[in-house]
């Protein structure tokens, strides 16, 4: 099991996976919802979700806070035909998290692919994460597929590299 498992499995009620993980370390994890919109996705998101040109997605942009300090920028994208008309398309918190709602909508997560890289942050990311010059970020790109194999969520998480530890164990 990876440390990502709580984020790709439906959670029972509150608090969300981020708040639970922070609490396990004696910290407070919260999030600030920056934007919810229906957009034409960037090419890499469209490809990951199997979206055709001209189709739209619902994007939820959040800043993850740890003890009140920004530590991660998370943009999650959902096919519009799944998310439109649901809480995913509303500018408010989704009780129990998006994965729980996707499951309730009949899109049970069955597989997640993750890609992790490191790079210099953009000026905007540096500003939003309060990073000093020379500090890098980790970028985790996750595609969540339903148990039927359909891509149901693509998330781009840009996080502080400092203090991060990623651990994975796979069962094959």
PDB file of C-alpha atoms in Angstrom:
ATOM      1  CA  UNK A   1       0.000   0.000   0.000  1.00  0.00           C
ATOM      2  CA  UNK A   2       1.279   3.491  -0.758  1.00  0.00           C
ATOM      3  CA  UNK A   3       0.868   6.605   1.341  1.00  0.00           C
ATOM      4  CA  UNK A   4      -1.483   7.735  -1.436  1.00  0.00           C
ATOM      5  CA  UNK A   5      -4.014   4.983  -0.679  1.00  0.00           C
ATOM      6  CA  UNK A   6      -6.257   7.112   1.600  1.00  0.00           C
ATOM      7  CA  UNK A   7      -6.550   9.655  -1.222  1.00  0.00           C
ATOM      8  CA  UNK A   8      -7.806   7.170  -3.803  1.00  0.00           C
ATOM      9  CA  UNK A   9     -10.204   5.207  -1.585  1.00  0.00           C
ATOM     10  CA  UNK A  10     -13.614   6.468  -0.494  1.00  0.00           C
ATOM     11  CA  UNK A  11     -13.517   7.990   2.997  1.00  0.00           C
ATOM     12  CA  UNK A  12     -16.295   7.497   5.508  1.00  0.00           C
ATOM     13  CA  UNK A  13     -17.413  10.997   6.500  1.00  0.00           C
ATOM     14  CA  UNK A  14     -15.267  13.753   7.900  1.00  0.00           C
ATOM     15  CA  UNK A  15     -12.467  14.672   8.226  1.00  0.00           C
ATOM     16  CA  UNK A  16     -10.992  14.273   4.751  1.00  0.00           C
ATOM     17  CA  UNK A  17      -7.827  12.265   4.034  1.00  0.00           C
ATOM     18  CA  UNK A  18      -5.577  15.354   4.171  1.00  0.00           C
ATOM     19  CA  UNK A  19      -6.885  16.387   7.604  1.00  0.00           C
ATOM     20  CA  UNK A  20      -6.567  12.802   8.868  1.00  0.00           C
ATOM     21  CA  UNK A  21      -2.968  12.477   7.652  1.00  0.00           C
ATOM     22  CA  UNK A  22      -1.963  15.805   9.219  1.00  0.00           C
ATOM     23  CA  UNK A  23      -3.633  14.870  12.520  1.00  0.00           C
ATOM     24  CA  UNK A  24      -1.611  11.632  12.636  1.00  0.00           C
ATOM     25  CA  UNK A  25       1.472  13.865  12.777  1.00  0.00           C
ATOM     26  CA  UNK A  26       0.025  16.275  15.355  1.00  0.00           C
ATOM     27  CA  UNK A  27      -0.723  18.975  12.797  1.00  0.00           C
ATOM     28  CA  UNK A  28      -3.798  20.641  11.312  1.00  0.00           C
ATOM     29  CA  UNK A  29      -4.459  19.999   7.636  1.00  0.00           C
ATOM     30  CA  UNK A  30      -7.007  22.208   5.900  1.00  0.00           C
ATOM     31  CA  UNK A  31      -7.626  23.369   2.368  1.00  0.00           C
ATOM     32  CA  UNK A  32      -8.621  26.548   0.618  1.00  0.00           C
ATOM     33  CA  UNK A  33     -10.793  26.130  -2.465  1.00  0.00           C
ATOM     34  CA  UNK A  34      -9.459  28.627  -5.023  1.00  0.00           C
ATOM     35  CA  UNK A  35     -11.614  27.834  -8.047  1.00  0.00           C
ATOM     36  CA  UNK A  36     -14.238  25.475  -9.432  1.00  0.00           C
ATOM     37  CA  UNK A  37     -14.923  25.841 -13.157  1.00  0.00           C
ATOM     38  CA  UNK A  38     -15.873  24.022 -16.325  1.00  0.00           C
ATOM     39  CA  UNK A  39     -13.000  24.416 -18.782  1.00  0.00           C
ATOM     40  CA  UNK A  40     -11.339  22.906 -21.830  1.00  0.00           C
ATOM     41  CA  UNK A  41      -8.451  21.030 -20.232  1.00  0.00           C
ATOM     42  CA  UNK A  42      -4.750  21.328 -21.037  1.00  0.00           C
ATOM     43  CA  UNK A  43      -3.616  18.680 -23.545  1.00  0.00           C
ATOM     44  CA  UNK A  44      -1.965  16.376 -20.975  1.00  0.00           C
ATOM     45  CA  UNK A  45      -5.132  16.362 -18.830  1.00  0.00           C
ATOM     46  CA  UNK A  46      -7.346  15.710 -21.861  1.00  0.00           C
ATOM     47  CA  UNK A  47      -5.117  12.791 -22.856  1.00  0.00           C
ATOM     48  CA  UNK A  48      -5.106  11.352 -19.323  1.00  0.00           C
ATOM     49  CA  UNK A  49      -8.909  11.541 -19.079  1.00  0.00           C
ATOM     50  CA  UNK A  50      -9.574  10.445 -22.667  1.00  0.00           C
ATOM     51  CA  UNK A  51     -11.257  13.791 -23.392  1.00  0.00           C
ATOM     52  CA  UNK A  52     -11.784  14.655 -27.056  1.00  0.00           C
ATOM     53  CA  UNK A  53     -11.032  18.136 -28.480  1.00  0.00           C
ATOM     54  CA  UNK A  54     -13.833  20.541 -27.582  1.00  0.00           C
ATOM     55  CA  UNK A  55     -14.993  18.476 -24.579  1.00  0.00           C
ATOM     56  CA  UNK A  56     -14.801  20.031 -21.130  1.00  0.00           C
ATOM     57  CA  UNK A  57     -13.859  19.023 -17.624  1.00  0.00           C
ATOM     58  CA  UNK A  58     -14.669  20.316 -14.177  1.00  0.00           C
ATOM     59  CA  UNK A  59     -11.558  21.582 -12.393  1.00  0.00           C
ATOM     60  CA  UNK A  60     -11.273  22.046  -8.637  1.00  0.00           C
ATOM     61  CA  UNK A  61      -8.205  24.099  -7.631  1.00  0.00           C
ATOM     62  CA  UNK A  62      -7.174  23.992  -3.986  1.00  0.00           C
ATOM     63  CA  UNK A  63      -4.350  25.160  -1.763  1.00  0.00           C
ATOM     64  CA  UNK A  64      -3.492  22.613   0.900  1.00  0.00           C
ATOM     65  CA  UNK A  65      -2.505  24.148   4.219  1.00  0.00           C
ATOM     66  CA  UNK A  66      -0.539  22.559   7.046  1.00  0.00           C
ATOM     67  CA  UNK A  67      -0.856  24.454  10.306  1.00  0.00           C
ATOM     68  CA  UNK A  68      -2.090  27.407   8.262  1.00  0.00           C
ATOM     69  CA  UNK A  69       0.866  27.453   5.848  1.00  0.00           C
ATOM     70  CA  UNK A  70       0.525  26.585   2.126  1.00  0.00           C
ATOM     71  CA  UNK A  71       2.348  23.338   1.319  1.00  0.00           C
ATOM     72  CA  UNK A  72       0.654  22.107  -1.855  1.00  0.00           C
ATOM     73  CA  UNK A  73      -1.324  23.334  -4.857  1.00  0.00           C
ATOM     74  CA  UNK A  74      -3.772  20.686  -6.055  1.00  0.00           C
ATOM     75  CA  UNK A  75      -5.730  20.900  -9.288  1.00  0.00           C
ATOM     76  CA  UNK A  76      -8.160  18.007  -9.808  1.00  0.00           C
ATOM     77  CA  UNK A  77      -9.970  17.476 -13.106  1.00  0.00           C
ATOM     78  CA  UNK A  78     -13.125  15.406 -13.710  1.00  0.00           C
ATOM     79  CA  UNK A  79     -14.876  14.553 -16.994  1.00  0.00           C
ATOM     80  CA  UNK A  80     -17.794  16.974 -17.265  1.00  0.00           C
ATOM     81  CA  UNK A  81     -20.281  14.205 -18.028  1.00  0.00           C
ATOM     82  CA  UNK A  82     -19.471  12.708 -14.605  1.00  0.00           C
ATOM     83  CA  UNK A  83     -19.109  15.895 -12.546  1.00  0.00           C
ATOM     84  CA  UNK A  84     -21.572  18.384 -14.044  1.00  0.00           C
ATOM     85  CA  UNK A  85     -24.606  18.867 -11.778  1.00  0.00           C
ATOM     86  CA  UNK A  86     -22.877  17.270  -8.767  1.00  0.00           C
ATOM     87  CA  UNK A  87     -21.036  18.717  -5.753  1.00  0.00           C
ATOM     88  CA  UNK A  88     -17.824  18.379  -7.763  1.00  0.00           C
ATOM     89  CA  UNK A  89     -19.042  21.287  -9.898  1.00  0.00           C
ATOM     90  CA  UNK A  90     -19.998  23.453  -6.919  1.00  0.00           C
ATOM     91  CA  UNK A  91     -17.617  25.933  -5.243  1.00  0.00           C
ATOM     92  CA  UNK A  92     -17.816  24.281  -1.831  1.00  0.00           C
ATOM     93  CA  UNK A  93     -16.273  21.389   0.040  1.00  0.00           C
ATOM     94  CA  UNK A  94     -17.314  17.860  -0.925  1.00  0.00           C
ATOM     95  CA  UNK A  95     -18.204  16.009   2.307  1.00  0.00           C
ATOM     96  CA  UNK A  96     -16.063  12.880   2.575  1.00  0.00           C
ATOM     97  CA  UNK A  97     -14.023  13.956  -0.460  1.00  0.00           C
ATOM     98  CA  UNK A  98     -14.297  13.649  -4.215  1.00  0.00           C
ATOM     99  CA  UNK A  99     -13.458   9.944  -4.280  1.00  0.00           C
ATOM    100  CA  UNK A 100     -16.347   9.164  -1.971  1.00  0.00           C
ATOM    101  CA  UNK A 101     -18.715  11.161  -4.189  1.00  0.00           C
ATOM    102  CA  UNK A 102     -17.383   9.482  -7.344  1.00  0.00           C
ATOM    103  CA  UNK A 103     -18.098   6.119  -5.704  1.00  0.00           C
ATOM    104  CA  UNK A 104     -21.627   7.220  -4.777  1.00  0.00           C
ATOM    105  CA  UNK A 105     -22.117   8.248  -8.422  1.00  0.00           C
ATOM    106  CA  UNK A 106     -21.214   4.711  -9.537  1.00  0.00           C
ATOM    107  CA  UNK A 107     -17.555   5.317 -10.433  1.00  0.00           C
ATOM    108  CA  UNK A 108     -15.736   3.171  -7.864  1.00  0.00           C
ATOM    109  CA  UNK A 109     -11.957   3.683  -8.004  1.00  0.00           C
ATOM    110  CA  UNK A 110     -10.126   0.595  -9.197  1.00  0.00           C
ATOM    111  CA  UNK A 111      -6.679   1.787 -10.285  1.00  0.00           C
ATOM    112  CA  UNK A 112      -4.374   4.768  -9.797  1.00  0.00           C
ATOM    113  CA  UNK A 113      -1.278   5.715 -11.776  1.00  0.00           C
ATOM    114  CA  UNK A 114       1.117   8.221 -10.235  1.00  0.00           C
ATOM    115  CA  UNK A 115       4.096  10.020 -11.717  1.00  0.00           C
ATOM    116  CA  UNK A 116       6.426  12.043  -9.480  1.00  0.00           C
ATOM    117  CA  UNK A 117       8.967  14.589 -10.682  1.00  0.00           C
ATOM    118  CA  UNK A 118      10.985  17.499  -9.284  1.00  0.00           C
ATOM    119  CA  UNK A 119      11.447  20.906 -10.892  1.00  0.00           C
ATOM    120  CA  UNK A 120      11.868  24.587 -10.239  1.00  0.00           C
ATOM    121  CA  UNK A 121       8.539  26.252  -9.447  1.00  0.00           C
ATOM    122  CA  UNK A 122       6.956  28.846 -11.689  1.00  0.00           C
ATOM    123  CA  UNK A 123       6.902  32.401 -10.342  1.00  0.00           C
ATOM    124  CA  UNK A 124       3.214  31.993  -9.476  1.00  0.00           C
ATOM    125  CA  UNK A 125       3.824  28.700  -7.625  1.00  0.00           C
ATOM    126  CA  UNK A 126       6.767  30.253  -5.772  1.00  0.00           C
ATOM    127  CA  UNK A 127       4.523  33.119  -4.667  1.00  0.00           C
ATOM    128  CA  UNK A 128       1.543  30.927  -3.697  1.00  0.00           C
ATOM    129  CA  UNK A 129       3.720  28.469  -1.733  1.00  0.00           C
ATOM    130  CA  UNK A 130       5.883  31.215  -0.175  1.00  0.00           C
ATOM    131  CA  UNK A 131       9.066  29.605  -1.496  1.00  0.00           C
ATOM    132  CA  UNK A 132      12.479  31.268  -1.305  1.00  0.00           C
ATOM    133  CA  UNK A 133      14.643  31.461  -4.421  1.00  0.00           C
ATOM    134  CA  UNK A 134      16.429  28.212  -5.217  1.00  0.00           C
ATOM    135  CA  UNK A 135      13.827  25.958  -3.604  1.00  0.00           C
ATOM    136  CA  UNK A 136      12.314  23.254  -5.826  1.00  0.00           C
ATOM    137  CA  UNK A 137       8.921  21.559  -5.847  1.00  0.00           C
ATOM    138  CA  UNK A 138       7.752  17.977  -6.263  1.00  0.00           C
ATOM    139  CA  UNK A 139       4.968  17.406  -8.761  1.00  0.00           C
ATOM    140  CA  UNK A 140       2.745  14.367  -8.372  1.00  0.00           C
ATOM    141  CA  UNK A 141       0.459  13.623 -11.310  1.00  0.00           C
ATOM    142  CA  UNK A 142      -2.229  11.048 -10.530  1.00  0.00           C
ATOM    143  CA  UNK A 143      -4.804   9.475 -12.834  1.00  0.00           C
ATOM    144  CA  UNK A 144      -7.573   7.600 -11.060  1.00  0.00           C
ATOM    145  CA  UNK A 145      -9.556   5.046 -13.045  1.00  0.00           C
ATOM    146  CA  UNK A 146     -12.795   3.360 -12.123  1.00  0.00           C
ATOM    147  CA  UNK A 147     -12.956  -0.364 -11.548  1.00  0.00           C
ATOM    148  CA  UNK A 148     -14.381  -0.493 -15.093  1.00  0.00           C
ATOM    149  CA  UNK A 149     -11.178   1.165 -16.405  1.00  0.00           C
ATOM    150  CA  UNK A 150     -12.566   4.627 -17.164  1.00  0.00           C
ATOM    151  CA  UNK A 151     -10.424   7.638 -16.147  1.00  0.00           C
ATOM    152  CA  UNK A 152     -12.502   9.541 -13.552  1.00  0.00           C
ATOM    153  CA  UNK A 153     -10.002  12.003 -12.059  1.00  0.00           C
ATOM    154  CA  UNK A 154      -6.656  13.519 -13.005  1.00  0.00           C
ATOM    155  CA  UNK A 155      -4.849  15.519 -10.335  1.00  0.00           C
ATOM    156  CA  UNK A 156      -1.733  17.651 -10.485  1.00  0.00           C
ATOM    157  CA  UNK A 157      -0.220  18.264  -7.040  1.00  0.00           C
ATOM    158  CA  UNK A 158       2.628  20.762  -6.790  1.00  0.00           C
ATOM    159  CA  UNK A 159       4.162  20.540  -3.333  1.00  0.00           C
ATOM    160  CA  UNK A 160       7.040  21.717  -1.254  1.00  0.00           C
ATOM    161  CA  UNK A 161       9.943  19.326  -1.740  1.00  0.00           C
ATOM    162  CA  UNK A 162      11.405  20.181   1.632  1.00  0.00           C
ATOM    163  CA  UNK A 163      10.284  17.722   4.280  1.00  0.00           C
ATOM    164  CA  UNK A 164       8.491  15.382   1.843  1.00  0.00           C
ATOM    165  CA  UNK A 165       8.976  11.660   1.849  1.00  0.00           C
ATOM    166  CA  UNK A 166       7.253   9.471  -0.716  1.00  0.00           C
ATOM    167  CA  UNK A 167       6.974   5.751  -0.009  1.00  0.00           C
ATOM    168  CA  UNK A 168       5.408   3.088  -2.200  1.00  0.00           C
ATOM    169  CA  UNK A 169       4.879  -0.648  -1.812  1.00  0.00           C
ATOM    170  CA  UNK A 170       3.188  -2.537  -4.615  1.00  0.00           C
ATOM    171  CA  UNK A 171       1.322  -5.812  -4.509  1.00  0.00           C
ATOM    172  CA  UNK A 172       1.604  -7.594  -7.839  1.00  0.00           C
TER     173      UNK A 172
END
